[in-house]
C-alpha positions as semicolon CSV with decimal commas, in nm:
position;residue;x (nm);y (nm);z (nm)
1;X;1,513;6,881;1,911
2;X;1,512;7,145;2,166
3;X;1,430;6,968;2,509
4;X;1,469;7,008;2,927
5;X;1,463;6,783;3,205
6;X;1,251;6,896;3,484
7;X;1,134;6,784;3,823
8;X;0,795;6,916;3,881
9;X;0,645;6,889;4,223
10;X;0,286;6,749;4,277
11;X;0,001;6,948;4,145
12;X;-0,357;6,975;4,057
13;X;-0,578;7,064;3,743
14;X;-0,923;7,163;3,695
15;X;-0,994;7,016;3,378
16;X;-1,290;6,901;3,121
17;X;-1,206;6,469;3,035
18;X;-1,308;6,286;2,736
19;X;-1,244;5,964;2,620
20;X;-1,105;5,915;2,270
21;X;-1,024;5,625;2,060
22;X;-0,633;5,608;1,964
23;X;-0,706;5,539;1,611
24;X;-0,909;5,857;1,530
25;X;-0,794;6,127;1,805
26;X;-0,557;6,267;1,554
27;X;-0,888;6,399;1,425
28;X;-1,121;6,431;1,685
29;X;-0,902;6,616;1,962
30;X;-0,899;6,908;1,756
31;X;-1,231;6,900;1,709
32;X;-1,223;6,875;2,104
33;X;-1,101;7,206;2,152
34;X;-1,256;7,384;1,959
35;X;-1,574;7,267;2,120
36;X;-1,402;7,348;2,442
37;X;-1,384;7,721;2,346
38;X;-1,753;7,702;2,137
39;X;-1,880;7,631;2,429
40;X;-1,786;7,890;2,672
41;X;-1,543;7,673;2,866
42;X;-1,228;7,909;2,816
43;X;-1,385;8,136;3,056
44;X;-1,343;7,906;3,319
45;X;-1,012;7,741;3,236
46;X;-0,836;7,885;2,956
47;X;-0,663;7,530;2,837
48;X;-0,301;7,554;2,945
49;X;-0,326;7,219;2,913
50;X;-0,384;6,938;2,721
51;X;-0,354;6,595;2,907
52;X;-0,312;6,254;2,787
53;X;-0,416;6,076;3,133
54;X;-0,341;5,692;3,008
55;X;-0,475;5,423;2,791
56;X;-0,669;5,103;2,829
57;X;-0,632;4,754;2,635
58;X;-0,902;4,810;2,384
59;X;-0,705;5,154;2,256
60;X;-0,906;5,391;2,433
61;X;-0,767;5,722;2,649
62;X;-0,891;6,005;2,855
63;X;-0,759;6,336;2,731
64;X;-0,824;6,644;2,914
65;X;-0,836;7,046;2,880
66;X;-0,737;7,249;3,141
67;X;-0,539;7,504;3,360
68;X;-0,338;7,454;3,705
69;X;-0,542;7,472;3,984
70;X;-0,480;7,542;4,376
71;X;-0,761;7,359;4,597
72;X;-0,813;7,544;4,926
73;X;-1,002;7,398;5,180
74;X;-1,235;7,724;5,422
75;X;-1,236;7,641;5,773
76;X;-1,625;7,608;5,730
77;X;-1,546;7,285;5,523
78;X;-1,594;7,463;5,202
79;X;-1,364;7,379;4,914
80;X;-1,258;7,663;4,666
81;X;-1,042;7,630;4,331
82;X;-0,845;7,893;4,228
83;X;-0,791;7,900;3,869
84;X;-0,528;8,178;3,609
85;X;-0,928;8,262;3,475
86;X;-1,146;8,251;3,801
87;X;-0,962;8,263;4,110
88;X;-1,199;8,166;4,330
89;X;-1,455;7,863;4,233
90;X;-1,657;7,791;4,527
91;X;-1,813;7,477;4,325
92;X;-1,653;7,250;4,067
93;X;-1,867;7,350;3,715
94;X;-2,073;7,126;3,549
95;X;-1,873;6,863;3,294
96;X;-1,504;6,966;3,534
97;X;-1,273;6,739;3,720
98;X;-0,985;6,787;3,926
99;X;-0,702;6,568;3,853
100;X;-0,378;6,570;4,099
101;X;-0,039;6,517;3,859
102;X;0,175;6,359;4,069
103;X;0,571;6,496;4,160
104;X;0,752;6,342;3,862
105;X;1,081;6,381;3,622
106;X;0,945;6,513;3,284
107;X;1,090;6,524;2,953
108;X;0,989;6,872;2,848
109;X;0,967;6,956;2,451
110;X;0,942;7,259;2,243
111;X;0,668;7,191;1,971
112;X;0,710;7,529;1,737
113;X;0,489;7,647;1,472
114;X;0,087;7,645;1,442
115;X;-0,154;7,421;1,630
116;X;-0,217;7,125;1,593
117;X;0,030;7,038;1,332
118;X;0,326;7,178;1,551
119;X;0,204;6,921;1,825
120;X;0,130;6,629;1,582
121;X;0,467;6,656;1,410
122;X;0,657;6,641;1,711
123;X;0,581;6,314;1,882
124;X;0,711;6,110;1,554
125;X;1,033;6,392;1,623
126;X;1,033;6,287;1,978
127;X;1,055;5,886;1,892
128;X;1,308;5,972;1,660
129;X;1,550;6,172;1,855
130;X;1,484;6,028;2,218
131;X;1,784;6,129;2,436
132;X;2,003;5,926;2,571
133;X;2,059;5,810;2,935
134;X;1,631;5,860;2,974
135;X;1,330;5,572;2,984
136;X;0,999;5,690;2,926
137;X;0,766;5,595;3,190
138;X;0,397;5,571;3,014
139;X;0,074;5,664;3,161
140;X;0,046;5,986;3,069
141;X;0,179;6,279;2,839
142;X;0,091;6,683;2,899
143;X;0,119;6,899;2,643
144;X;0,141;7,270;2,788
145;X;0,012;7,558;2,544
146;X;0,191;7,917;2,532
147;X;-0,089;8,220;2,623
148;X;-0,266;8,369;2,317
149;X;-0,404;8,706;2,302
150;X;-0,634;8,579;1,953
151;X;-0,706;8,286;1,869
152;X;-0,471;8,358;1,556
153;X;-0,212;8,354;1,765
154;X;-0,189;7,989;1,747
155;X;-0,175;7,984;1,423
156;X;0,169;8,125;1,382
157;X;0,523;7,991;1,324
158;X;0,676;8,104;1,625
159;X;0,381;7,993;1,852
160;X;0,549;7,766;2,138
161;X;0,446;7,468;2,303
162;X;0,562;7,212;2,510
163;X;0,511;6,852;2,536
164;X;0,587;6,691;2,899
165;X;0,698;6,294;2,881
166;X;0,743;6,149;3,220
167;X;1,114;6,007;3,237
168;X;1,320;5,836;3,482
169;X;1,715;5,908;3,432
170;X;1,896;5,554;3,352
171;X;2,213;5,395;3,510
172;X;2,139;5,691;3,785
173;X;2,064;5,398;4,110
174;X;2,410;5,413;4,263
175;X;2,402;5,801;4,246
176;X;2,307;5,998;4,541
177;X;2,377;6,369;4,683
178;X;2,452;6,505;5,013
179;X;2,437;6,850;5,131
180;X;2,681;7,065;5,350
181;X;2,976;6,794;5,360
182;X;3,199;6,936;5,110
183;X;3,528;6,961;5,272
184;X;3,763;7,248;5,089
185;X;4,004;6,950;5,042
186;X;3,771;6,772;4,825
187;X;3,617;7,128;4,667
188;X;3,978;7,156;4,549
189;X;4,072;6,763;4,461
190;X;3,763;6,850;4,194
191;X;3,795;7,118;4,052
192;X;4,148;7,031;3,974
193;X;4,051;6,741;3,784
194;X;3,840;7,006;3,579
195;X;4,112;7,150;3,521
196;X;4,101;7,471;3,681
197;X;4,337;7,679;3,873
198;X;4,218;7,668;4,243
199;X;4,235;7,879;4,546
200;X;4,398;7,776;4,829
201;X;4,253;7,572;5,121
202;X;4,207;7,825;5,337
203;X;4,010;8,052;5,044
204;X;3,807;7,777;4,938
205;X;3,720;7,657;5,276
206;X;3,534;8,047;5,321
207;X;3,396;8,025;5,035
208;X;3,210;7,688;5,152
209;X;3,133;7,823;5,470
210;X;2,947;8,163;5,358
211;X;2,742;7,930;5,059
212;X;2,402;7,866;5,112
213;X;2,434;7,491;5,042
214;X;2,695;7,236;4,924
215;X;2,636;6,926;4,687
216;X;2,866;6,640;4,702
217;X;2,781;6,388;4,404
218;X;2,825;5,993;4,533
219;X;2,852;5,711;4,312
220;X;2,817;5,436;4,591
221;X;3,050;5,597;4,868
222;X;3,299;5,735;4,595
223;X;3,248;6,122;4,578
224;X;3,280;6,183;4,160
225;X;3,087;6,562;4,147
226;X;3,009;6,900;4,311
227;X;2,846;7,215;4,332
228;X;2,735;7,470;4,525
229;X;2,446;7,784;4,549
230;X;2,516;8,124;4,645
231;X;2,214;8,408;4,691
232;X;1,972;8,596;4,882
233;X;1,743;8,307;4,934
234;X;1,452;8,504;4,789
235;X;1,497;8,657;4,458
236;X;1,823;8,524;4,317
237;X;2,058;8,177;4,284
238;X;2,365;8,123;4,149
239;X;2,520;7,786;4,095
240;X;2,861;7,774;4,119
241;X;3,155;7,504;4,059
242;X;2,986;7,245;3,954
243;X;3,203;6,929;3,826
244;X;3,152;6,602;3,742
245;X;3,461;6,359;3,691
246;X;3,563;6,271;3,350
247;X;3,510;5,930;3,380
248;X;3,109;6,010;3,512
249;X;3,061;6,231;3,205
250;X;2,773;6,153;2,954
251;X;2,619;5,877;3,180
252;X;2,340;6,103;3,389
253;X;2,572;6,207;3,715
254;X;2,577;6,558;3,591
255;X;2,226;6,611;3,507
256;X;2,188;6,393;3,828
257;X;2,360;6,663;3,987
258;X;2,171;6,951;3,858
259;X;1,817;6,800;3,936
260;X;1,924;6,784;4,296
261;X;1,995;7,154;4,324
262;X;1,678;7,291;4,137
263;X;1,466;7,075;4,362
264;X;1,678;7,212;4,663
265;X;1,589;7,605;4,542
266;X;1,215;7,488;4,485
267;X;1,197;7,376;4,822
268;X;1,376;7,715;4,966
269;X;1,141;7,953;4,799
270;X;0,803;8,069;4,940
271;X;0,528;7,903;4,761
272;X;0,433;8,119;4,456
273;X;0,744;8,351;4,484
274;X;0,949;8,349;4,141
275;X;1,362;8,371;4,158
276;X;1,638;8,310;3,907
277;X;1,881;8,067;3,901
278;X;2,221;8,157;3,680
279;X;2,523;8,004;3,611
280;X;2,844;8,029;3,403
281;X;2,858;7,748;3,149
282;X;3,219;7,580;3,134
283;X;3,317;7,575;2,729
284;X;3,124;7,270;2,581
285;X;2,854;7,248;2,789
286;X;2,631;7,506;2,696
287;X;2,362;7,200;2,515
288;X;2,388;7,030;2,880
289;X;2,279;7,315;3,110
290;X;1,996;7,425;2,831
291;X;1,896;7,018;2,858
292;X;1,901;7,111;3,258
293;X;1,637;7,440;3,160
294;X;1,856;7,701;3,160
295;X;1,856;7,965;2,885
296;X;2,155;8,100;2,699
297;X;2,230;8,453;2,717
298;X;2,168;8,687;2,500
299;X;1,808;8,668;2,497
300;X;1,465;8,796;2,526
301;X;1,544;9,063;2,801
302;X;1,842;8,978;2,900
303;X;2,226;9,098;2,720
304;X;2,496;8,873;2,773
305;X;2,605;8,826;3,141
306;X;2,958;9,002;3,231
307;X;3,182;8,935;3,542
308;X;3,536;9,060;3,670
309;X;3,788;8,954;3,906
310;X;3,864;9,179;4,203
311;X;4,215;9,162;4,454
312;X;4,110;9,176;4,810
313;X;4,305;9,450;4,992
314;X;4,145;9,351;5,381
């Protein structure tokens, strides 16, 4: 099961709701959608979407089609929606809600293959494989469609999907992370229990001072992990030396870790600006830092990454 863990900040979807009963909406979902498009809807939101907003006693949900949305609010008191399809909605249109998704941790998971057996076939997956060191938190489920040029397009093997779970990371309440106290004693203390060969104090304590941030990992006041960002704060990030202690590894400090920094680069970027965030993968942990949504080299655009190792002569 090819999965991430992701911390998505608060957002907002225009969307069409219906109510469905759980015992037939295998069935009647697609039959949904397909309205959904009949209809003319696509033109206004193009269904990035599909959202599972919660159930009721009797076995009844709302499940909704839709795309992100950005509300603006005019100085004349006018609201607009700007939607992927129309990016500037003065009104609401008939049969459309907006729904705010609240910030949450989300299990995110690749459903491969055509629609709707792809998605069908992977919740009983999901349940099957669940990952470790996560508790699902129910209430609602989002299942996030890939762009189509046809309608055929869905219908292929290598059409992607994703299903969103919301998650909270177990065993993770004595954890927390502090920014810009890394000493270069303790920078050094880690990564030799990593086993690397270190600079010396005076090298690593530069290199601290000319990052753009420091994490120091805490479980309770023991410090047990580290990292740290370098970059232009605009375009490009790249995480450096991160560690966890041995005896923290495999119970959520390192992905812990990593959640901290992404959310620390989402909050540093200008809204709606786009920049990469790379790292070197230590031997053995390629599976965690995929898990933690990063992509392995060589891929779609991208050959494998290269480095080298230059003597200062200053």
């Amino acid at each position: 099961m090819n999965y991430r863990i992701e911390c998505v900040p608060e957002f907002t979807v225009l969307a069409k709701i219906r109510s469905f009963d759980a015992k037939n909406a295998a069935e009647e979902i697609p039959k949904f959608w397909e309205e959904y498009y009949r209809s003319g809807n696509g033109a206004i939101a193009c269904g990035q979407f599909g959202i599972c907003f919660g159930g009721s006693a009797d076995g009844t949900f709302h499940y909704g089609i839709g795309n992100r949305c950005e509300v603006e609010q005019k100085p004349d008191g006018a609201t607009v929606c700007h939607v992927f399809n129309c990016p500037d909605l003065t009104r609401i249109p008939d049969g459309f809600e907006v729904r705010t998704i609240p910030a949450q941790t989300w299990l995110k998971v690749e459903a491969r293959g055509a629609l709707p057996k792809s998605i069908q076939s992977t919740y009983p997956e999901i349940e099957k494989e669940w990952p470790g060191g996560l508790e699902r938190i129910y209430g609602m489920d989002i299942e996030e469609y890939g762009c189509c040029e046809t309608p055929e397009d869905s219908q292929k093997d290598d059409y992607l999907c994703r299903i969103w779970i919301p998650v909270k990371l177990l065993g993770t309440e004595h954890y927390s992370v502090k920014t810009d106290v890394l000493t270069a004693s303790e920078f050094n203390r880690l990564g030799c229990a990593a086993g690397w060969e270190m600079p010396s104090e005076k090298q690593s304590a530069a290199a601290l001072r000319n990052s753009l941030v420091t994490f120091s990992l805490y479980n309770g006041g023991t410090l047990i992990g580290m990292a740290r960002l370098i970059g232009d704060r605009a375009m490009a990030y790249m995480v450096r030396e991160v560690v966890v202690l041995p005896e923290f590894q495999k119970q959520g400090a390192g992905t812990f870790l990593m959640l901290a920094v992404q959310q620390w680069i989402a909050r540093d970027v200008p809204d709606g600006w786009r920049a990469s965030c790379e790292l070197f993968a230590a031997e053995g942990q390629r599976d965690f830092y995929q898990h933690c949504g990063f992509v392995a080299l060589p891929h779609s655009g991208n050959e494998n990454g290269m480095s080298t190792m230059i003597i200062g002569q200053k």
